[in-house]
Amino acid sequence: MDYSVARLCCVLFGLTVVGLVGLPQVVLGRRSCNFPAIYNFGDSNSDTGGISAAFASLHPPNGETFFGHPSGRFCDGRLIIDFIAEELKLPRLSAYLDSLGMNFRHGANFATGGSSILPGGYSPFDLGIQMSQFIQFKSRTSALYAQLTPDESIPPFKSFLPRPKDFSKALYTFDIGQNDLAYGFQHTTIEQVRLSIPNILSQLFQAVHQLYKEGARVFWVHNTGPIGCLPYNIIYDRSKPGNLDQNGCVKPQNEVAQEFNRQLKEKVLQLRAGLPAAAFTYVDVYSAKYALISSAKNEGFVDPFEFCCGSYYGYHIDCGKKAIINGTVYGNPCHNPSMHISWDGIHYSDSANLWIATRILNGSFSDPPVSIGDSC
Ligand SMILES: *[C@@H]1O[C@H](CO)[C@@H](O)[C@H](O)[C@H]1NC(C)=O
Ligand SMILES: *[C@@H]1O[C@H](CO)[C@@H](O)[C@H](O)[C@H]1NC(C)=O
């Protein structure tokens, strides 16, 4: 019996099959796929420490709201991927590239800041590299797992390794593509970016097929956010007449993001049809983020384009750095990060991520409309 049959049972009887044929044990009445692990692929929107481990650590006040110190996240606190782990009752994901303090028993995070789907963007760790990292991770940890004595061994290396049988039961999450658009906007024209979308998405399509060949069966795919609503982009693009929409976001950029999402959804439908033994959930993160931005005041946030940390006004100062220019200090962080949607002009704050996660994880922005715990 495979997952498609299991899902059929879910649909028919509203409950999942119990372990007779090696399916995960599921408690009746508790809607849950019981994912033993999460494997995530993406960019800074879901990087929990990869780029920071690979290159240089982030500076305070990154991490100040939740972790109390920089945690490798471009944020004052948690990312949507952290809320996903919380929702699935799993520990926060260690970054694959982090060699210190990691625990991969319940998954690994291959996302790194700056990553794009296609190679040749801001980061060396494009999706193709993240795939080969995953494949290497899977084969090496499986070999190690087979060699090592039980979890009780000292040192307990084995308990930090994934169980090989869990790879086929894990949840595979994607949040990537924003940097393909951003890099395109920076180096080519809007029209060229639009024309490059099919090529970008065919790479993503291939990556999913590769994972499927490795045994992955459950996929949770975030679409790309309203990139034209990022303060960074508004600051650089607002001067062009007619460029902003009624909410103040850069319209041509958002239109390209929406076109990307339209084609992404088509690809997900194709994948679903071509790989019936797998489950695919397409998640409209764009609409959740846009809803937050357009109702910022009602939701208790300040102006959605005011960001907390860093500066792009005249002087580009990264969050965590300061500059004194003619006696004026630039780059002081705000005092109320939880009232800001944007943490640093590009990345969302802990409280914005919580707001978005609360809405997307219960399935209200998903196709099919299932919660993440039921997405198998
Ligand atoms: C600093 O102030 C001087 C004198 O007012 C001015 O000429 C100069 O452009 C200022 N420098 C910057 C970087 O703003
Ligand atoms: C999901 O959660 C949001 C926010 O709490 C709520 O407004 C919405 O109705 C929920 N949707 C579902 C399908 O449970």
Short mmCIF file of C-alpha atoms and ligand atoms in Angstrom, two decimals:
data_model
loop_
_atom_site.label_atom_id
_atom_site.label_comp_id
_atom_site.label_asym_id
_atom_site.label_seq_id
_atom_site.Cartn_x
_atom_site.Cartn_y
_atom_site.Cartn_z
CA MET A 1 0.00 0.00 0.00
CA ASP A 2 1.33 3.42 -0.78
CA TYR A 3 0.47 6.95 0.21
CA SER A 4 -2.11 7.44 -2.52
CA VAL A 5 -4.11 4.55 -1.12
CA ALA A 6 -3.64 5.90 2.39
CA ARG A 7 -4.91 9.27 1.27
CA LEU A 8 -7.88 7.67 -0.40
CA CYS A 9 -8.73 6.06 2.93
CA CYS A 10 -8.46 9.47 4.61
CA VAL A 11 -10.85 10.93 2.13
CA LEU A 12 -13.33 8.09 2.40
CA PHE A 13 -13.42 7.57 6.13
CA GLY A 14 -12.02 10.76 7.56
CA LEU A 15 -9.27 8.87 9.38
CA THR A 16 -5.94 7.37 8.57
CA VAL A 17 -4.95 3.73 8.42
CA VAL A 18 -3.14 2.23 11.37
CA GLY A 19 0.26 0.55 11.05
CA LEU A 20 -0.65 -2.82 9.48
CA VAL A 21 1.36 -2.24 6.36
CA GLY A 22 4.17 -0.12 7.64
CA LEU A 23 2.41 3.23 7.42
CA PRO A 24 3.05 5.70 10.20
CA GLN A 25 1.06 4.95 13.31
CA VAL A 26 -1.73 7.50 13.52
CA VAL A 27 -3.91 8.16 16.51
CA LEU A 28 -7.57 7.98 15.52
CA GLY A 29 -9.43 11.24 15.88
CA ARG A 30 -6.25 13.29 15.96
CA ARG A 31 -5.85 14.77 12.51
CA SER A 32 -2.22 14.21 11.91
CA CYS A 33 0.23 12.79 9.43
CA ASN A 34 2.79 12.38 12.21
CA PHE A 35 5.68 13.59 10.10
CA PRO A 36 8.89 12.37 11.74
CA ALA A 37 11.03 15.00 9.99
CA ILE A 38 11.08 18.11 7.81
CA TYR A 39 13.48 18.75 4.95
CA ASN A 40 13.41 22.35 3.79
CA PHE A 41 14.80 24.02 0.66
CA GLY A 42 14.84 27.77 0.19
CA ASP A 43 16.38 31.19 0.73
CA SER A 44 16.66 33.63 3.63
CA ASN A 45 12.90 33.44 4.17
CA SER A 46 13.55 30.04 5.73
CA ASP A 47 17.31 29.98 6.47
CA THR A 48 17.80 28.95 10.09
CA GLY A 49 21.56 29.42 10.10
CA GLY A 50 23.03 28.09 6.85
CA ILE A 51 24.52 31.17 5.25
CA SER A 52 25.63 32.42 8.64
CA ALA A 53 27.51 29.15 9.30
CA ALA A 54 29.02 29.10 5.81
CA PHE A 55 30.29 32.69 5.79
CA ALA A 56 29.97 35.19 8.62
CA SER A 57 27.59 35.26 11.54
CA LEU A 58 24.85 37.86 11.68
CA HIS A 59 25.07 40.72 14.14
CA PRO A 60 22.71 41.73 16.92
CA PRO A 61 19.94 42.90 17.08
CA ASN A 62 19.06 39.99 14.78
CA GLY A 63 17.43 37.45 17.08
CA GLU A 64 16.71 39.94 19.88
CA THR A 65 12.97 39.29 20.21
CA PHE A 66 12.91 35.53 20.52
CA PHE A 67 16.34 33.94 20.81
CA GLY A 68 18.02 36.80 22.64
CA HIS A 69 21.04 36.55 20.32
CA PRO A 70 21.65 36.21 16.56
CA SER A 71 20.41 32.76 15.55
CA GLY A 72 21.51 32.79 11.91
CA ARG A 73 18.07 34.05 10.88
CA PHE A 74 17.57 37.37 9.10
CA CYS A 75 14.93 38.27 11.65
CA ASP A 76 14.42 39.47 15.21
CA GLY A 77 13.02 36.03 16.01
CA ARG A 78 11.34 33.10 14.30
CA LEU A 79 10.64 32.36 10.65
CA ILE A 80 7.64 30.60 9.15
CA ILE A 81 9.70 27.37 9.03
CA ASP A 82 10.10 27.62 12.83
CA PHE A 83 6.33 27.87 13.23
CA ILE A 84 5.95 24.88 10.90
CA ALA A 85 8.24 22.83 13.14
CA GLU A 86 6.32 24.03 16.22
CA GLU A 87 2.98 23.14 14.65
CA LEU A 88 4.23 19.63 13.80
CA LYS A 89 5.67 19.22 17.33
CA LEU A 90 9.17 18.84 15.94
CA PRO A 91 12.33 20.62 17.06
CA ARG A 92 13.55 23.62 15.09
CA LEU A 93 15.56 22.62 12.05
CA SER A 94 19.34 22.63 12.14
CA ALA A 95 21.02 24.06 9.08
CA TYR A 96 22.80 21.41 7.01
CA LEU A 97 25.82 23.71 6.68
CA ASP A 98 26.15 24.22 10.44
CA SER A 99 28.79 21.97 11.98
CA LEU A 100 28.09 22.96 15.58
CA GLY A 101 25.26 21.99 17.90
CA MET A 102 23.24 20.37 15.15
CA ASN A 103 20.66 17.63 15.48
CA PHE A 104 19.32 16.08 12.32
CA ARG A 105 17.09 13.40 13.85
CA HIS A 106 13.96 15.30 12.78
CA GLY A 107 15.17 16.83 9.55
CA ALA A 108 17.58 19.34 8.13
CA ASN A 109 17.41 22.74 6.53
CA PHE A 110 19.15 23.29 3.19
CA ALA A 111 17.82 26.83 2.75
CA THR A 112 20.40 29.59 2.70
CA GLY A 113 20.13 33.36 2.43
CA GLY A 114 20.40 34.63 -1.13
CA SER A 115 19.65 31.27 -2.78
CA SER A 116 17.79 31.12 -6.05
CA ILE A 117 16.36 28.25 -8.05
CA LEU A 118 18.68 28.84 -11.00
CA PRO A 119 22.47 28.95 -10.53
CA GLY A 120 24.37 32.20 -10.93
CA GLY A 121 22.43 34.50 -8.59
CA TYR A 122 23.41 36.01 -5.25
CA SER A 123 24.45 32.78 -3.54
CA PRO A 124 26.50 29.72 -4.51
CA PHE A 125 23.86 27.49 -2.86
CA ASP A 126 21.22 27.41 -5.58
CA LEU A 127 18.48 24.78 -5.57
CA GLY A 128 20.55 22.33 -7.61
CA ILE A 129 23.30 22.51 -4.98
CA GLN A 130 20.74 22.13 -2.19
CA MET A 131 19.53 18.96 -3.96
CA SER A 132 23.01 17.46 -4.16
CA GLN A 133 23.55 18.40 -0.52
CA PHE A 134 20.35 16.57 0.40
CA ILE A 135 21.29 13.48 -1.62
CA GLN A 136 24.71 13.40 0.00
CA PHE A 137 23.14 13.97 3.42
CA LYS A 138 20.75 11.09 2.91
CA SER A 139 23.33 8.59 1.72
CA ARG A 140 26.00 9.52 4.28
CA THR A 141 23.68 9.62 7.27
CA SER A 142 22.12 6.32 6.20
CA ALA A 143 25.55 4.69 5.96
CA LEU A 144 26.59 6.10 9.33
CA TYR A 145 23.33 5.04 10.91
CA ALA A 146 23.92 1.48 9.78
CA GLN A 147 27.47 1.45 11.18
CA LEU A 148 26.91 3.01 14.58
CA THR A 149 25.80 1.20 17.70
CA PRO A 150 22.48 2.19 19.30
CA ASP A 151 21.37 5.60 20.48
CA GLU A 152 22.61 4.86 23.99
CA SER A 153 26.20 4.73 22.75
CA ILE A 154 28.53 7.36 24.08
CA PRO A 155 28.95 9.81 22.47
CA PRO A 156 25.36 9.50 21.25
CA PHE A 157 26.07 10.42 17.63
CA LYS A 158 23.38 8.11 16.42
CA SER A 159 20.57 10.00 18.11
CA PHE A 160 21.51 13.09 16.07
CA LEU A 161 21.13 11.23 12.80
CA PRO A 162 17.88 10.78 10.93
CA ARG A 163 16.38 7.29 10.90
CA PRO A 164 16.80 6.10 7.30
CA LYS A 165 13.20 4.89 7.16
CA ASP A 166 11.95 8.39 8.03
CA PHE A 167 13.02 9.93 4.71
CA SER A 168 9.96 8.57 2.92
CA LYS A 169 7.60 9.75 5.67
CA ALA A 170 9.04 13.24 6.06
CA LEU A 171 7.54 16.53 4.95
CA TYR A 172 9.48 18.27 2.16
CA THR A 173 9.01 22.04 2.14
CA PHE A 174 9.97 24.65 -0.44
CA ASP A 175 10.14 28.43 -0.20
CA ILE A 176 12.33 29.58 -3.06
CA GLY A 177 12.17 31.78 -6.16
CA GLN A 178 12.15 35.28 -4.68
CA ASN A 179 15.85 35.73 -5.44
CA ASP A 180 15.44 34.58 -9.03
CA LEU A 181 13.03 37.48 -9.45
CA ALA A 182 15.09 39.94 -7.38
CA TYR A 183 18.31 39.15 -9.24
CA GLY A 184 16.46 39.46 -12.54
CA PHE A 185 14.98 42.86 -11.59
CA GLN A 186 18.42 44.06 -10.63
CA HIS A 187 20.27 42.86 -13.72
CA THR A 188 17.69 42.64 -16.53
CA THR A 189 14.29 44.10 -17.37
CA ILE A 190 10.86 43.27 -15.95
CA GLU A 191 9.95 41.70 -19.29
CA GLN A 192 13.06 39.52 -19.33
CA VAL A 193 12.29 38.32 -15.83
CA ARG A 194 8.77 37.43 -16.92
CA LEU A 195 10.14 35.46 -19.87
CA SER A 196 12.58 33.57 -17.63
CA ILE A 197 9.85 32.12 -15.39
CA PRO A 198 9.27 28.85 -17.31
CA ASN A 199 12.99 28.10 -17.21
CA ILE A 200 13.18 28.82 -13.46
CA LEU A 201 10.19 26.61 -12.76
CA SER A 202 11.40 23.71 -14.87
CA GLN A 203 14.44 23.57 -12.59
CA LEU A 204 12.14 23.39 -9.54
CA PHE A 205 10.09 20.69 -11.29
CA GLN A 206 13.26 18.63 -11.80
CA ALA A 207 14.28 19.09 -8.17
CA VAL A 208 10.95 17.67 -7.00
CA HIS A 209 11.39 14.69 -9.32
CA GLN A 210 14.86 14.11 -7.88
CA LEU A 211 13.47 14.12 -4.35
CA TYR A 212 10.69 11.80 -5.41
CA LYS A 213 13.30 9.38 -6.75
CA GLU A 214 14.97 9.55 -3.34
CA GLY A 215 11.70 8.51 -1.72
CA ALA A 216 10.08 11.84 -0.80
CA ARG A 217 6.28 11.67 -0.95
CA VAL A 218 4.80 14.71 0.81
CA PHE A 219 5.51 18.21 -0.49
CA TRP A 220 4.44 21.58 0.92
CA VAL A 221 5.25 24.33 -1.58
CA HIS A 222 5.12 28.03 -0.71
CA ASN A 223 4.58 30.41 -3.59
CA THR A 224 6.60 33.62 -3.75
CA GLY A 225 5.62 36.68 -1.75
CA PRO A 226 4.71 40.17 -2.94
CA ILE A 227 8.30 41.18 -3.64
CA GLY A 228 7.14 44.66 -4.71
CA CYS A 229 5.90 45.30 -1.15
CA LEU A 230 9.36 44.92 0.40
CA PRO A 231 10.43 48.36 1.66
CA TYR A 232 13.83 47.86 0.02
CA ASN A 233 12.20 47.60 -3.41
CA ILE A 234 9.80 50.47 -2.78
CA ILE A 235 12.64 52.80 -1.79
CA TYR A 236 14.49 52.07 -5.01
CA ASP A 237 11.48 51.98 -7.33
CA ARG A 238 8.94 54.50 -6.08
CA SER A 239 10.33 57.36 -8.16
CA LYS A 240 9.04 55.88 -11.42
CA PRO A 241 5.60 57.37 -12.11
CA GLY A 242 2.60 55.07 -11.84
CA ASN A 243 4.75 52.35 -10.35
CA LEU A 244 2.95 51.92 -7.04
CA ASP A 245 -0.40 50.20 -6.46
CA GLN A 246 -3.18 51.39 -4.10
CA ASN A 247 -1.34 49.91 -1.12
CA GLY A 248 1.99 51.47 -2.04
CA CYS A 249 3.71 48.36 -3.43
CA VAL A 250 5.73 48.26 -6.67
CA LYS A 251 3.10 47.05 -9.13
CA PRO A 252 5.20 45.68 -12.03
CA GLN A 253 7.28 43.60 -9.63
CA ASN A 254 4.21 42.16 -7.94
CA GLU A 255 2.68 41.37 -11.32
CA VAL A 256 5.75 39.29 -12.18
CA ALA A 257 5.54 37.55 -8.79
CA GLN A 258 1.88 36.75 -9.49
CA GLU A 259 2.77 35.38 -12.92
CA PHE A 260 5.48 33.26 -11.29
CA ASN A 261 2.87 31.95 -8.86
CA ARG A 262 0.32 31.23 -11.59
CA GLN A 263 2.89 29.10 -13.43
CA LEU A 264 4.12 27.54 -10.18
CA LYS A 265 0.60 26.40 -9.37
CA GLU A 266 0.31 24.90 -12.86
CA LYS A 267 3.56 23.01 -12.26
CA VAL A 268 2.30 21.72 -8.93
CA LEU A 269 -0.88 20.47 -10.62
CA GLN A 270 1.30 18.74 -13.23
CA LEU A 271 3.40 17.15 -10.52
CA ARG A 272 0.29 15.97 -8.72
CA ALA A 273 -1.02 14.36 -11.90
CA GLY A 274 2.34 12.82 -12.82
CA LEU A 275 3.24 11.51 -9.38
CA PRO A 276 -0.04 10.20 -7.95
CA ALA A 277 1.73 8.42 -5.08
CA ALA A 278 2.85 11.80 -3.72
CA ALA A 279 0.88 14.57 -2.01
CA PHE A 280 1.42 18.19 -3.03
CA THR A 281 0.11 21.24 -1.21
CA TYR A 282 0.45 24.60 -2.92
CA VAL A 283 0.42 27.42 -0.39
CA ASP A 284 -0.52 30.95 -1.38
CA VAL A 285 1.90 32.82 0.86
CA TYR A 286 1.62 35.79 -1.50
CA SER A 287 -1.99 36.43 -0.55
CA ALA A 288 -1.35 35.97 3.16
CA LYS A 289 1.52 38.48 3.10
CA TYR A 290 -0.42 40.91 0.94
CA ALA A 291 -3.42 40.68 3.27
CA LEU A 292 -1.18 41.56 6.20
CA ILE A 293 0.37 44.51 4.38
CA SER A 294 -2.97 45.91 3.27
CA SER A 295 -4.50 45.65 6.73
CA ALA A 296 -1.39 46.50 8.76
CA LYS A 297 -3.02 49.19 10.90
CA ASN A 298 -6.08 47.07 11.76
CA GLU A 299 -3.79 44.21 12.70
CA GLY A 300 -1.86 46.35 15.17
CA PHE A 301 1.20 47.12 13.08
CA VAL A 302 2.77 50.45 12.16
CA ASP A 303 3.06 51.58 8.51
CA PRO A 304 3.95 48.36 6.65
CA PHE A 305 6.86 50.02 4.86
CA GLU A 306 8.55 51.25 7.98
CA PHE A 307 11.22 48.75 8.88
CA CYS A 308 12.97 48.22 12.14
CA CYS A 309 16.64 47.63 11.50
CA GLY A 310 19.24 48.93 9.03
CA SER A 311 18.85 51.73 6.52
CA TYR A 312 18.50 52.22 2.79
CA TYR A 313 17.81 55.93 2.86
CA GLY A 314 20.84 57.49 1.27
CA TYR A 315 23.18 55.22 3.19
CA HIS A 316 22.86 51.48 2.87
CA ILE A 317 23.47 50.14 6.36
CA ASP A 318 22.80 46.46 7.03
CA CYS A 319 20.85 45.50 10.12
CA GLY A 320 23.34 45.18 12.96
CA LYS A 321 25.67 47.86 11.66
CA LYS A 322 25.79 51.56 12.34
CA ALA A 323 27.33 54.53 10.65
CA ILE A 324 27.94 58.05 11.95
CA ILE A 325 27.59 60.56 9.16
CA ASN A 326 28.22 64.18 10.00
CA GLY A 327 27.43 63.45 13.62
CA THR A 328 24.16 61.64 12.95
CA VAL A 329 23.98 57.94 13.85
CA TYR A 330 22.31 55.80 11.19
CA GLY A 331 21.20 52.21 11.69
CA ASN A 332 19.80 52.32 15.23
CA PRO A 333 17.11 49.65 15.48
CA CYS A 334 13.53 50.51 16.46
CA HIS A 335 12.21 49.98 19.97
CA ASN A 336 9.09 48.03 19.00
CA PRO A 337 10.00 45.29 16.50
CA SER A 338 6.78 43.41 17.21
CA MET A 339 4.79 46.28 15.71
CA HIS A 340 6.80 46.17 12.49
CA ILE A 341 5.92 43.90 9.58
CA SER A 342 9.35 44.36 8.05
CA TRP A 343 12.36 43.63 10.19
CA ASP A 344 15.15 44.93 7.96
CA GLY A 345 13.50 46.16 4.76
CA ILE A 346 13.71 42.74 3.09
CA HIS A 347 12.76 40.18 5.74
CA TYR A 348 9.63 39.89 7.85
CA SER A 349 9.65 40.26 11.62
CA ASP A 350 8.94 37.53 14.16
CA SER A 351 5.45 38.90 14.78
CA ALA A 352 4.66 39.20 11.06
CA ASN A 353 5.88 35.64 10.50
CA LEU A 354 3.64 34.45 13.34
CA TRP A 355 0.66 36.29 11.80
CA ILE A 356 1.32 34.72 8.39
CA ALA A 357 2.03 31.24 9.78
CA THR A 358 -1.18 31.26 11.81
CA ARG A 359 -3.11 31.80 8.60
CA ILE A 360 -1.28 29.51 6.18
CA LEU A 361 -0.69 26.49 8.42
CA ASN A 362 -4.39 25.74 8.97
CA GLY A 363 -4.94 25.39 5.24
CA SER A 364 -6.94 28.53 4.55
CA PHE A 365 -4.43 29.58 1.83
CA SER A 366 -3.71 26.07 0.54
CA ASP A 367 -4.64 24.00 -2.46
CA PRO A 368 -6.00 21.53 -1.45
CA PRO A 369 -7.31 23.34 1.67
CA VAL A 370 -5.65 21.05 4.20
CA SER A 371 -3.72 22.03 7.28
CA ILE A 372 -0.03 21.22 7.33
CA GLY A 373 -0.59 18.40 9.81
CA ASP A 374 -3.01 16.78 7.37
CA SER A 375 -1.06 17.45 4.20
CA CYS A 376 -0.11 13.81 3.55
C1 LIG B 1 28.56 66.54 5.78
O1 LIG B 1 28.38 67.91 5.99
C2 LIG B 1 29.09 68.73 5.07
C3 LIG B 1 28.93 70.16 5.51
O2 LIG B 1 27.58 70.50 5.79
C4 LIG B 1 28.53 68.48 3.66
O3 LIG B 1 29.23 69.26 2.73
C5 LIG B 1 28.71 66.99 3.33
O4 LIG B 1 28.12 66.71 2.08
C6 LIG B 1 28.07 66.12 4.39
N1 LIG B 1 28.41 64.74 4.13
C7 LIG B 1 27.51 63.77 4.02
C8 LIG B 1 28.05 62.40 3.72
O5 LIG B 1 26.31 63.93 4.17
C1 LIG B 2 -7.23 29.73 10.00
O1 LIG B 2 -6.83 30.64 10.99
C2 LIG B 2 -7.24 31.98 10.75
C3 LIG B 2 -6.61 32.86 11.79
O2 LIG B 2 -6.75 32.35 13.07
C4 LIG B 2 -8.76 32.03 10.74
O3 LIG B 2 -9.18 33.34 10.48
C5 LIG B 2 -9.28 31.09 9.66
O4 LIG B 2 -10.69 31.06 9.68
C6 LIG B 2 -8.74 29.69 9.88
N1 LIG B 2 -9.13 28.86 8.75
C7 LIG B 2 -9.44 27.58 8.88
C8 LIG B 2 -9.81 26.85 7.61
O5 LIG B 2 -9.45 26.97 9.95
#
